[in-house]
Coordinates of C-alpha atoms in Angstrom, one line a residue:
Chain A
X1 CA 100.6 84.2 102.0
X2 CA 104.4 83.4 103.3
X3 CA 106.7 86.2 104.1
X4 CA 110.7 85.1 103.6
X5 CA 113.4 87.6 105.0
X6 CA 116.7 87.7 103.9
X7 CA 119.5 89.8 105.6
X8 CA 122.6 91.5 104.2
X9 CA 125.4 93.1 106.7
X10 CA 127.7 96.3 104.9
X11 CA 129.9 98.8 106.3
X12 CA 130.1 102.3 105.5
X13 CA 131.5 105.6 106.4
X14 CA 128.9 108.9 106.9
X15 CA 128.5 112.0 108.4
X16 CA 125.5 114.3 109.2
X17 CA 126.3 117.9 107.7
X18 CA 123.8 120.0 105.6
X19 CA 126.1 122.7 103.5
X20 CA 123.4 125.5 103.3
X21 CA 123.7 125.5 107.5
X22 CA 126.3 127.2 109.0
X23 CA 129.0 125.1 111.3
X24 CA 127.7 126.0 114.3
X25 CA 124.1 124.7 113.4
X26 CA 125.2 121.5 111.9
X27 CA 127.1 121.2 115.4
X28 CA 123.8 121.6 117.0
X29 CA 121.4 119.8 115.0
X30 CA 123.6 116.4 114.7
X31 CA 126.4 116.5 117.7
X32 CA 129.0 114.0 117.0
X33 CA 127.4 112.9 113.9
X34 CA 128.6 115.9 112.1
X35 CA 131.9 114.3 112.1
X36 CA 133.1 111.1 109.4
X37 CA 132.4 107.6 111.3
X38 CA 130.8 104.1 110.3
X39 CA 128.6 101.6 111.1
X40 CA 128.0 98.1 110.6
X41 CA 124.8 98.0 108.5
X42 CA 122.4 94.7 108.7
X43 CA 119.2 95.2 106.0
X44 CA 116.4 92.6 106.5
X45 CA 114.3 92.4 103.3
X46 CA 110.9 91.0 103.9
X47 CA 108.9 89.9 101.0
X48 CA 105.5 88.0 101.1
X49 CA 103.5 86.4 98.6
X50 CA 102.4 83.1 97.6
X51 CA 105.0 80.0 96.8
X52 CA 104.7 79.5 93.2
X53 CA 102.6 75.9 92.9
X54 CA 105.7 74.1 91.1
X55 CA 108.7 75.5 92.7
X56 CA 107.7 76.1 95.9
X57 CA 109.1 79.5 96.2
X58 CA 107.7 82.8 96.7
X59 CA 110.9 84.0 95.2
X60 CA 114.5 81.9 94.6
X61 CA 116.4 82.9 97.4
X62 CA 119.4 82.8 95.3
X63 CA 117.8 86.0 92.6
X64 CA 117.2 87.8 96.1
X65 CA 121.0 87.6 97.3
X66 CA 122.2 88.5 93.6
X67 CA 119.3 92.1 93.6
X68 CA 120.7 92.8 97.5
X69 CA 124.2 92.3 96.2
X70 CA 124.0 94.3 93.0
X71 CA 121.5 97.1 94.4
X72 CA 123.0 97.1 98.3
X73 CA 126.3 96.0 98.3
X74 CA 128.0 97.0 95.2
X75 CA 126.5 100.6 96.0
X76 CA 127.4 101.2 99.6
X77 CA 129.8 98.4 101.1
X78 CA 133.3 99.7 101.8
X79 CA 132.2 103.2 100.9
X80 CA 131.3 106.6 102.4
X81 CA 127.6 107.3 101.8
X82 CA 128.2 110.7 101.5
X83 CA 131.3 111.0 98.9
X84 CA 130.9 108.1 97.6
X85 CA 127.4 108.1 96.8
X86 CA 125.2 110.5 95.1
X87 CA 122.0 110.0 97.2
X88 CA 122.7 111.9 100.0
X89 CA 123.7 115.3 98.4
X90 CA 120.3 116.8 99.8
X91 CA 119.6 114.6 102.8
X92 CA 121.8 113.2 105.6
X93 CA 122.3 109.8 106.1
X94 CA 120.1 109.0 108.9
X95 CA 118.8 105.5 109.4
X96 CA 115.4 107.1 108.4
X97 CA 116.8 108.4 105.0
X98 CA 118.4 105.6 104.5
X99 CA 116.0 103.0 104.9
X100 CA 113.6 105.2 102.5
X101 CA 116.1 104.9 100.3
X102 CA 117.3 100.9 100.3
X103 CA 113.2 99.9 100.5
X104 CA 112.6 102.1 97.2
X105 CA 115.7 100.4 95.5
X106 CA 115.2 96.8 96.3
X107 CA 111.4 97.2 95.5
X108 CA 112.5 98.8 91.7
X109 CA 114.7 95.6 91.9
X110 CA 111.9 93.2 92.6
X111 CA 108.6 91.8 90.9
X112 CA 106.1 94.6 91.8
X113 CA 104.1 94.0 95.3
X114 CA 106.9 91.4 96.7
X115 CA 108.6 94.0 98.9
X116 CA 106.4 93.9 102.0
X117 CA 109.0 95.7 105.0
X118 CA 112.7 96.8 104.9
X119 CA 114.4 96.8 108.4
X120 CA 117.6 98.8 108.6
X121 CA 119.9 98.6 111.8
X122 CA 122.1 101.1 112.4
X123 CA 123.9 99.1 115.4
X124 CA 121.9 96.4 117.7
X125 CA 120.4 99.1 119.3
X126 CA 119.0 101.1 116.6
X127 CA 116.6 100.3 113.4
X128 CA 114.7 101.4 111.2
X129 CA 111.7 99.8 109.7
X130 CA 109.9 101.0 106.1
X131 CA 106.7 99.1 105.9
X132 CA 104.6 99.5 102.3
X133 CA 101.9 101.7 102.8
X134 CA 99.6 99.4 100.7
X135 CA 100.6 96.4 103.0
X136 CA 100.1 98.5 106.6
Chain B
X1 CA 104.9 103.4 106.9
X2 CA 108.7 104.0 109.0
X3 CA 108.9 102.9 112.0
X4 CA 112.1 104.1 114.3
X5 CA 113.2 101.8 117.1
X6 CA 115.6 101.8 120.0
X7 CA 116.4 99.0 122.1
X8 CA 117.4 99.7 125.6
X9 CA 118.1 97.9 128.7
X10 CA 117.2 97.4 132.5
X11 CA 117.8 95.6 135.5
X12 CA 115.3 94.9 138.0
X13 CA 113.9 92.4 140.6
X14 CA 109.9 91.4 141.0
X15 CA 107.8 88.9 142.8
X16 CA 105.0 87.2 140.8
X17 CA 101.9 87.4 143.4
X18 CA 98.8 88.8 143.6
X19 CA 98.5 90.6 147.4
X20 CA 94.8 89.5 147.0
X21 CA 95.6 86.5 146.7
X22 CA 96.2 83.8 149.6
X23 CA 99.7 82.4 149.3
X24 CA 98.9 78.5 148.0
X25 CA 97.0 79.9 145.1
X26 CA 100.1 82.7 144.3
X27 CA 102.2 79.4 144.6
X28 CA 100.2 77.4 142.3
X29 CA 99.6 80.0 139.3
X30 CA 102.8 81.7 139.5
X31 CA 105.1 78.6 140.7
X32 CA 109.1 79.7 141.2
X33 CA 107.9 83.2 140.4
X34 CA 106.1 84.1 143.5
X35 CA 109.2 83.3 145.8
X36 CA 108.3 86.2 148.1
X37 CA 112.1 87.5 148.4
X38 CA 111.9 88.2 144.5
X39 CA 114.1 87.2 141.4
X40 CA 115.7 89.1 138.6
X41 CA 116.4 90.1 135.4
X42 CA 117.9 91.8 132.5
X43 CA 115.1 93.5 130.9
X44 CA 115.4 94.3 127.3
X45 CA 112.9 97.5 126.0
X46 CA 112.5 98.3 123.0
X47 CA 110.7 101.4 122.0
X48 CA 109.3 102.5 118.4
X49 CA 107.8 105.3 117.6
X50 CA 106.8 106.9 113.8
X51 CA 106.3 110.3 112.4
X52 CA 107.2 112.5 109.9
X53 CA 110.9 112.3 108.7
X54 CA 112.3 115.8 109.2
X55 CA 113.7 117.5 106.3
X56 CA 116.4 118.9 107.6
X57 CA 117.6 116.5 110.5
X58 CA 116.7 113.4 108.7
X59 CA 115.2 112.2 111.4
X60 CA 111.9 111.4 113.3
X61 CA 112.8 112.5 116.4
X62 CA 116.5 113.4 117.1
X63 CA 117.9 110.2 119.2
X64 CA 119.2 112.2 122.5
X65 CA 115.5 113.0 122.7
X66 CA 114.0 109.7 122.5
X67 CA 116.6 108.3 124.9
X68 CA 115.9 111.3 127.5
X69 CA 112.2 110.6 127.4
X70 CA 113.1 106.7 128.2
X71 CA 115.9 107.7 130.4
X72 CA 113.6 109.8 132.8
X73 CA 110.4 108.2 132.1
X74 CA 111.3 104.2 132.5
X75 CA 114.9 103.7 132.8
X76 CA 115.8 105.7 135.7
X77 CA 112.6 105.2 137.8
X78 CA 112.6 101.1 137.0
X79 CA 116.5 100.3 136.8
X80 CA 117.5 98.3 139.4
X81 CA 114.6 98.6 141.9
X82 CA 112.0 95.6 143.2
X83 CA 109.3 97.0 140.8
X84 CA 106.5 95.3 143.3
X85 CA 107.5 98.6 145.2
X86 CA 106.7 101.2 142.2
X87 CA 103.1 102.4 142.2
X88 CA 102.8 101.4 138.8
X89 CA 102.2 98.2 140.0
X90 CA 99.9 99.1 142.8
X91 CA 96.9 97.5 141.5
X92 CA 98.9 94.6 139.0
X93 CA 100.7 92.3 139.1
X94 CA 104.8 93.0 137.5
X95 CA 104.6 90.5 134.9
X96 CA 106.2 91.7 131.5
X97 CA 103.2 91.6 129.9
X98 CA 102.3 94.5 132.6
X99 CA 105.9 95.9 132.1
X100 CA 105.3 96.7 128.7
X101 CA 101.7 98.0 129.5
X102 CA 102.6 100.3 132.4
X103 CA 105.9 101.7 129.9
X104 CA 103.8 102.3 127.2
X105 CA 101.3 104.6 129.4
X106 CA 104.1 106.3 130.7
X107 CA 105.8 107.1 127.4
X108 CA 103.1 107.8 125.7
X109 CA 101.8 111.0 126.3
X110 CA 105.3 112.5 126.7
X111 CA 106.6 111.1 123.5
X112 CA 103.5 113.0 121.5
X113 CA 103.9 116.3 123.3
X114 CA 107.6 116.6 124.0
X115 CA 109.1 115.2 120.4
X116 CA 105.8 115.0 118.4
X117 CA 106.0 111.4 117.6
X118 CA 103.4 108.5 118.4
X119 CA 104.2 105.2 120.4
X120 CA 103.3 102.3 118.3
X121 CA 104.8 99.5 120.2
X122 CA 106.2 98.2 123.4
X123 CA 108.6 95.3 123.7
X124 CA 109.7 93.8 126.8
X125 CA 112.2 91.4 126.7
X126 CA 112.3 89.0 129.4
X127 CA 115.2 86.6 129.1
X128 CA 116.5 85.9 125.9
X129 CA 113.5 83.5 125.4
X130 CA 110.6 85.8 125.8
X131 CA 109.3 88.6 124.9
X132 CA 106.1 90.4 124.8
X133 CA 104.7 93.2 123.1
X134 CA 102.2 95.9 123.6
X135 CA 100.9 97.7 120.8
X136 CA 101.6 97.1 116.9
X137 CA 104.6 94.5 117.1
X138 CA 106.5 96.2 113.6

């Protein structure tokens, strides 16, 4: 088994803020994340498998970059997660939500069982790791 | 499986020596390291930790907690001290593999009872070459 990781960097716009809450609880529960700001978004994809005997390749790096552009990029680059999006109607934008949600797209996107771990950082100080429960 | 990291940082000084040991042999396992004045660096820590997801936060553990429980428990008792001096490392030797032991024990109790969440690894970064972990390395 090999595992090959690939990274993609995006920027988007977010902010933490559950409707059914009043203001004063959103305040509360998510500070200054209740208010519109950004971050510079790096994804490492992880897949692992075994290099097909004539190519070499557990997958061409070159279908990965087009699935991360396509699925990744063209959703949330340039955007704001939360207007501009329509995953986050019910759920904020957290790092945890949002790793959930990239890992369960790029896996749709892939040849079932490649996806092995999706690491989402938030900034250099903060990421988020989804790891397979059949692989952990 | 998620997996919630922070990465924090630390300054601090030790010696490399073993009191029970005579000076030659500290000398010869520990070389540069065991100069008894002490060297330094910047540590690097990272921390992660996993749980349930929250519904309503979104989160594992809201991150002013996480970095409280670090703050208090490692940061401000280790940043910028000689950690030879820290009980600690009464009975071992401060090297990071050690660091990231004697962080782990003290995080991990009041991680689990203060934001519900269990420590699954450790990393202490040395210099930019080295680093060491204690637990499940993500």
């Amino acid at each position: 088994m090999v595992r090959l990781t690939r990274a993609i960097e995006f920027s988007s716009s977010l902010r933490y803020f559950r409707p059914e809450l009043p203001e004063a609880e959103n305040a509360r529960l998510f500070g200054p994340c209740v208010r519109t700001h950004g971050h510079n978004y790096r994804l490492e994809v992880t897949l692992r498998g075994e290099p097909d005997p004539v190519t070499g390749m557990v997958l061409d790096l070159k279908d990965l970059k087009v699935v991360l552009e396509r699925e990744v990029e063209a959703r949330f680059d340039h955007r704001d997660l939360v207007l501009d999006t329509p995953y986050f109607e019910k759920q904020v934008p957290t790092p945890e939500n949002f790793a959930l949600l990239l890992h369960r797209l790029v896996a749709a996107a892939l040849p079932k069982g490649l996806l092995e771990r999706t690491r989402l950082y938030q900034d250099a100080d903060t990421f988020v790791d989804v790891v397979d429960p059949e692989r952990s | 499986m998620i997996l919630s990291t922070r990465r924090y940082r630390f300054a601090a000084a030790h010696v490399l020596a073993n009191p029970a040991l005579p000076d030659d042999e500290n000398r010869r396992i520990y070389g540069k390291c065991a100069n008894p004045n002490g060297h330094g660096h910047d540590y690097g820590l990272e921390v992660t930790v996993t749980g349930t997801v929250d519904p309503v936060t979104g989160s594992i553990v809201p991150q002013e907690l996480l970095d409280s429980i670090v703050r208090e428990r490692v940061l401000d008792r280790l940043s910028h001290r000689m950690l030879n001096a820290d009980p600690l490392f009464a009975d071992r030797v401060p090297t990071a593999e050690n660091i990231a032991l004697a962080v782990r024990e003290s995080l991990e109790k009041p991680l689990e009872d203060a934001a519900g969440v269990r420590l699954v690894n450790v990393r202490v970064v040395e210099t930019p070459r080295n680093f060491f972990d204690h637990g499940e390395a993500p």
